[in-house]
Short mmCIF file of C-alpha atoms in Angstrom, two decimals:
data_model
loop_
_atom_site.label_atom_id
_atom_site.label_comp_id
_atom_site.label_asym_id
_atom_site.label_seq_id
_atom_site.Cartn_x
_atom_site.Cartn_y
_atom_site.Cartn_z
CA UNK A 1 18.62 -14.62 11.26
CA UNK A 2 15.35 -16.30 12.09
CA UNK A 3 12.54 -14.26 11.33
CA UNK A 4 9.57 -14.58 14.19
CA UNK A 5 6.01 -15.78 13.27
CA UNK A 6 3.49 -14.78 16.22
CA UNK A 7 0.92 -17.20 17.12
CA UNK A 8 -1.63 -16.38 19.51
CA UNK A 9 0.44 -14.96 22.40
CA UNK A 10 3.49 -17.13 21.71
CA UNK A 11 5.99 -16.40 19.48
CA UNK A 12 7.10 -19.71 17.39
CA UNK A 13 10.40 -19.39 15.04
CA UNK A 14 9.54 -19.66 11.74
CA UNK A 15 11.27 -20.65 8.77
CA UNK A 16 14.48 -18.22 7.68
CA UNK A 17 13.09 -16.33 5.01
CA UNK A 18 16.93 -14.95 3.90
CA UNK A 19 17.98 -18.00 3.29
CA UNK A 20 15.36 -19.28 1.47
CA UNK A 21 15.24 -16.50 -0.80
CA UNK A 22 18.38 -16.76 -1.50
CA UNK A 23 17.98 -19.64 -2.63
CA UNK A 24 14.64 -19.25 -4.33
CA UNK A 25 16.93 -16.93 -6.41
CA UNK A 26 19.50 -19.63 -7.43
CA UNK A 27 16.27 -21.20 -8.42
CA UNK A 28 15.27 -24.00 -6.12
CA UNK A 29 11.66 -25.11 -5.98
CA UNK A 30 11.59 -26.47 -2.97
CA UNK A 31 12.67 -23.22 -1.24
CA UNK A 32 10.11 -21.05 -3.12
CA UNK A 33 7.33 -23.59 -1.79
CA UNK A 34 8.63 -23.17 1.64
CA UNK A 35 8.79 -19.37 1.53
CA UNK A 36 5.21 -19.14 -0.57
CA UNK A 37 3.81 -21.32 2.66
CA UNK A 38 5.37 -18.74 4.75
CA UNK A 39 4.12 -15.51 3.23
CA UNK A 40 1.42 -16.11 1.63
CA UNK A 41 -1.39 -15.13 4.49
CA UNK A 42 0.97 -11.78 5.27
CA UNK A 43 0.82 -11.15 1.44
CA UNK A 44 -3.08 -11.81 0.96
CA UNK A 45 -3.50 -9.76 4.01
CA UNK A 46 -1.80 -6.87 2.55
CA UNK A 47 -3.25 -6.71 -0.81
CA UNK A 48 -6.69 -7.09 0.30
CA UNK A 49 -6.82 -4.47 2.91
CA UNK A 50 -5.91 -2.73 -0.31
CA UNK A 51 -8.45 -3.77 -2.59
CA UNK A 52 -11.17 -5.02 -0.58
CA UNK A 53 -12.40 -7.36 -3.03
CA UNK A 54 -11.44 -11.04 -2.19
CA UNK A 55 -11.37 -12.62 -5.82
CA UNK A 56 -8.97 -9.53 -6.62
CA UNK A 57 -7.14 -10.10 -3.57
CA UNK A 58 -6.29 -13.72 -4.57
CA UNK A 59 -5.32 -12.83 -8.14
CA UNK A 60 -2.95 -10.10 -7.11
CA UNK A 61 -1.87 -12.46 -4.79
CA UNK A 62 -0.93 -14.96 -7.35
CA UNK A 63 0.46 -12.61 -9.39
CA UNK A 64 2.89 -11.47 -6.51
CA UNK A 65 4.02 -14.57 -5.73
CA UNK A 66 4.88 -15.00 -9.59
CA UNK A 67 7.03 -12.20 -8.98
CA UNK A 68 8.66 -13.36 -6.10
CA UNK A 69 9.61 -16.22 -8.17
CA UNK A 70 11.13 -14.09 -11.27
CA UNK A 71 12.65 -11.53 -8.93
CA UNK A 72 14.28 -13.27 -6.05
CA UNK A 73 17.61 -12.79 -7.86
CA UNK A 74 17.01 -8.87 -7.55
CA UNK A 75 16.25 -9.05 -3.43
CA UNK A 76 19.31 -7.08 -1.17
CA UNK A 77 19.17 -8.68 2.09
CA UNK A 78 21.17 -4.94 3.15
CA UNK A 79 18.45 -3.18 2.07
CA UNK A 80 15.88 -4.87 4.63
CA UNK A 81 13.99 -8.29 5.42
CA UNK A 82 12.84 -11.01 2.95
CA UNK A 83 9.43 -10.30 4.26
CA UNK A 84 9.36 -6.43 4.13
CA UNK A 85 10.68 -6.34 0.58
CA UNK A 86 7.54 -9.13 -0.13
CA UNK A 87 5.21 -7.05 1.36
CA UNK A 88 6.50 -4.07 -0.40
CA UNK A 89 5.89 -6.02 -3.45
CA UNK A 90 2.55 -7.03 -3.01
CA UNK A 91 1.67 -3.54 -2.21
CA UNK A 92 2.50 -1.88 -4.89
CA UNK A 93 0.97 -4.70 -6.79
CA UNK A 94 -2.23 -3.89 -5.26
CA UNK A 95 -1.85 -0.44 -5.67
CA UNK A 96 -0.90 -0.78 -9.52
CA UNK A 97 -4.33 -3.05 -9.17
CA UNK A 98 -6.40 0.34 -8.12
CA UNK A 99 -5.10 2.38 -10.45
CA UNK A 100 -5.63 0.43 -12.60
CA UNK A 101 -9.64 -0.12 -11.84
CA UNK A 102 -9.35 3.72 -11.39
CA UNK A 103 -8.47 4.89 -15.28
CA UNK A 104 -10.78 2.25 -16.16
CA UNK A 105 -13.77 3.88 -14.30
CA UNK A 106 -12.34 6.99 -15.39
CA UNK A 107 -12.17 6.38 -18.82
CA UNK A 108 -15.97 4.33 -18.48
CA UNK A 109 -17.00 8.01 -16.89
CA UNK A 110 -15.40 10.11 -19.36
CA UNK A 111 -16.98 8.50 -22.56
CA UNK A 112 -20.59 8.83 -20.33
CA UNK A 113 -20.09 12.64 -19.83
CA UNK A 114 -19.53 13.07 -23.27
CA UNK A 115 -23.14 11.92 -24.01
CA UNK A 116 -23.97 14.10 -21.02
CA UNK A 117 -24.47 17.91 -21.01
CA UNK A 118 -23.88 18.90 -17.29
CA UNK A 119 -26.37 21.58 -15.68
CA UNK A 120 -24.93 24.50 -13.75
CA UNK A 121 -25.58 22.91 -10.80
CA UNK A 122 -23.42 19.80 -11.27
CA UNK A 123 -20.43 22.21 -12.92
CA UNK A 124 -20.46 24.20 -9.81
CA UNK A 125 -20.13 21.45 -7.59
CA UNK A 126 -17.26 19.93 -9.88
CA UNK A 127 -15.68 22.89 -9.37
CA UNK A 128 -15.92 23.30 -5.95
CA UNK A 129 -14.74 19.83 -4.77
CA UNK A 130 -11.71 20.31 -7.06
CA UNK A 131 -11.09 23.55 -5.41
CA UNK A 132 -11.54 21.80 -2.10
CA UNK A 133 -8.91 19.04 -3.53
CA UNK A 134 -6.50 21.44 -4.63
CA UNK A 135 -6.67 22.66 -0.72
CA UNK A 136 -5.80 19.19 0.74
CA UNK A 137 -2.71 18.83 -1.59
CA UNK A 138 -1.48 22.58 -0.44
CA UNK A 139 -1.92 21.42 2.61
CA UNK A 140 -0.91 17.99 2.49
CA UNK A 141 2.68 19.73 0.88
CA UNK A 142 2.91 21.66 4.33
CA UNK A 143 3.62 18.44 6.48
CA UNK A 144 7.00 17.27 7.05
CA UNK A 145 7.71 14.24 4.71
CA UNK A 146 7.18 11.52 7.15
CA UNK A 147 4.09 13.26 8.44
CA UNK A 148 3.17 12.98 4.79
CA UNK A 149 4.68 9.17 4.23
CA UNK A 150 2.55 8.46 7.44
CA UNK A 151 -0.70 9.92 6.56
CA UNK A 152 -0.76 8.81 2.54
CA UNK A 153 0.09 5.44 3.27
CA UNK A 154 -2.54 5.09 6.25
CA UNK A 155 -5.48 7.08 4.66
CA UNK A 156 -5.04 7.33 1.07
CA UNK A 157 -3.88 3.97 1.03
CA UNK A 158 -5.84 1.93 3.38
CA UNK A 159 -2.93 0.65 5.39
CA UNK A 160 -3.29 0.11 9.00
CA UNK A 161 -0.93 2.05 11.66
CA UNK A 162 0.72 -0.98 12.64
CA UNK A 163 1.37 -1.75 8.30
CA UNK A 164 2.41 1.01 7.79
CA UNK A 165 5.06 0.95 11.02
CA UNK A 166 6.41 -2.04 9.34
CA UNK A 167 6.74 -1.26 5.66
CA UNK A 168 8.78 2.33 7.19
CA UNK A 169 10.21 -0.18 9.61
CA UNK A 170 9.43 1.91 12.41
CA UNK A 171 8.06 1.81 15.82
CA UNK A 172 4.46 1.44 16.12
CA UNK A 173 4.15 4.37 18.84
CA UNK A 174 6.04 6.46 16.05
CA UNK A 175 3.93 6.17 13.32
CA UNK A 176 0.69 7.05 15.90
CA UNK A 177 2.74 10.18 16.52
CA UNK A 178 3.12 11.09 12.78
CA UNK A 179 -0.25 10.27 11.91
CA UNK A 180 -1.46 12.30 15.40
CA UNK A 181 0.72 15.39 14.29
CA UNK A 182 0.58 15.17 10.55
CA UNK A 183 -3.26 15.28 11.55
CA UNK A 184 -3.48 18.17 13.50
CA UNK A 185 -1.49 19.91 11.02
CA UNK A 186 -3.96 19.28 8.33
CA UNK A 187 -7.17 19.93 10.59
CA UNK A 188 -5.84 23.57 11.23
CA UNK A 189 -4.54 24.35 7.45
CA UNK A 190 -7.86 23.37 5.82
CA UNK A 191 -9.57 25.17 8.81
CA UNK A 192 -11.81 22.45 10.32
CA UNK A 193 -12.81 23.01 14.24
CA UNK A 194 -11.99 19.62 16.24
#
């Protein structure tokens, strides 16, 4: 099966990424250079509209496509398209990447507030936004799981509707319709007027 690559308006076959993974996984070079020409823009794409930095981006990037290279053997074409299982890959990358940068900054903060003897006004405001966190996971708990899928992986991870329609491998028009309803649902549970 030929996957598609869109160009412009046109739609121009592109190399079959099945095949050449498989047989990136029997270890041919020449396949993985074919198959790192083909996804390496969908790859960098992905990971920086997850980090936003483009030095990071490229890194991760690099790092993915390492991966690729050491995993191929582990890819189930049953279990969806060379390219989806890619992406998934880099994403998670990416996302290992924030969380990553996140305990860092945490830990940076931590040893900071240590030094630091907080005033009442700064522990009541602590409080309160962890209050008001606690709220959005209660409510967050109340959607239906793919309301929830939908809505983490387009607002708490920075994916766009039409990302996150293909890493679920779903219609685009489907995911707006999560997102729209797992939206409402949240606006009336935490009590916010449209």
């Amino acid at each position: 099966m030929k996957e598609v690559v869109h160009i412009g308006s046109r739609a121009a076959p592109g190399p079959d990424l099945q095949e050449l993974m498989g047989r990136v996984a029997r270890g041919d070079q020449q396949a993985f250079a074919a198959l790192y020409d083909a996804v390496t823009a969908p790859v960098l794409g992905v990971v920086r509209s997850v980090l936003r930095d483009h030095a990071q981006s490229e890194e991760v990037t690099q790092e993915v496509l390492v991966e690729v290279w050491r995993t191929a053997p582990r890819y189930r074409q049953d279990r969806g398209t060379a390219m989806n299982w890619v992406l998934t890959l880099a994403h998670r990358r990416a996302i290992d990447r924030v969380r990553s940068e996140e305990a860092a900054t945490a830990r940076e903060r931590k040893a900071a507030l240590l030094t630091h003897t907080p005033e009442y006004d700064e522990v009541s405001e602590q409080v309160e936004t962890r209050l008001e966190r606690e709220q959005v996971r209660r409510c967050l708990r109340a959607l239906t799981e793919v309301q929830r899928q939908s809505v983490t992986l387009a607002y708490y991870r920075g994916l766009t509707y039409r990302q996150v329609a293909e890493l679920l491998s779903l219609p685009l028009g489907t995911v707006k319709t999560r997102l729209r309803d797992g939206l409402i649902r949240l606006r009336d549970c935490l009590g916010v007027s449209a």
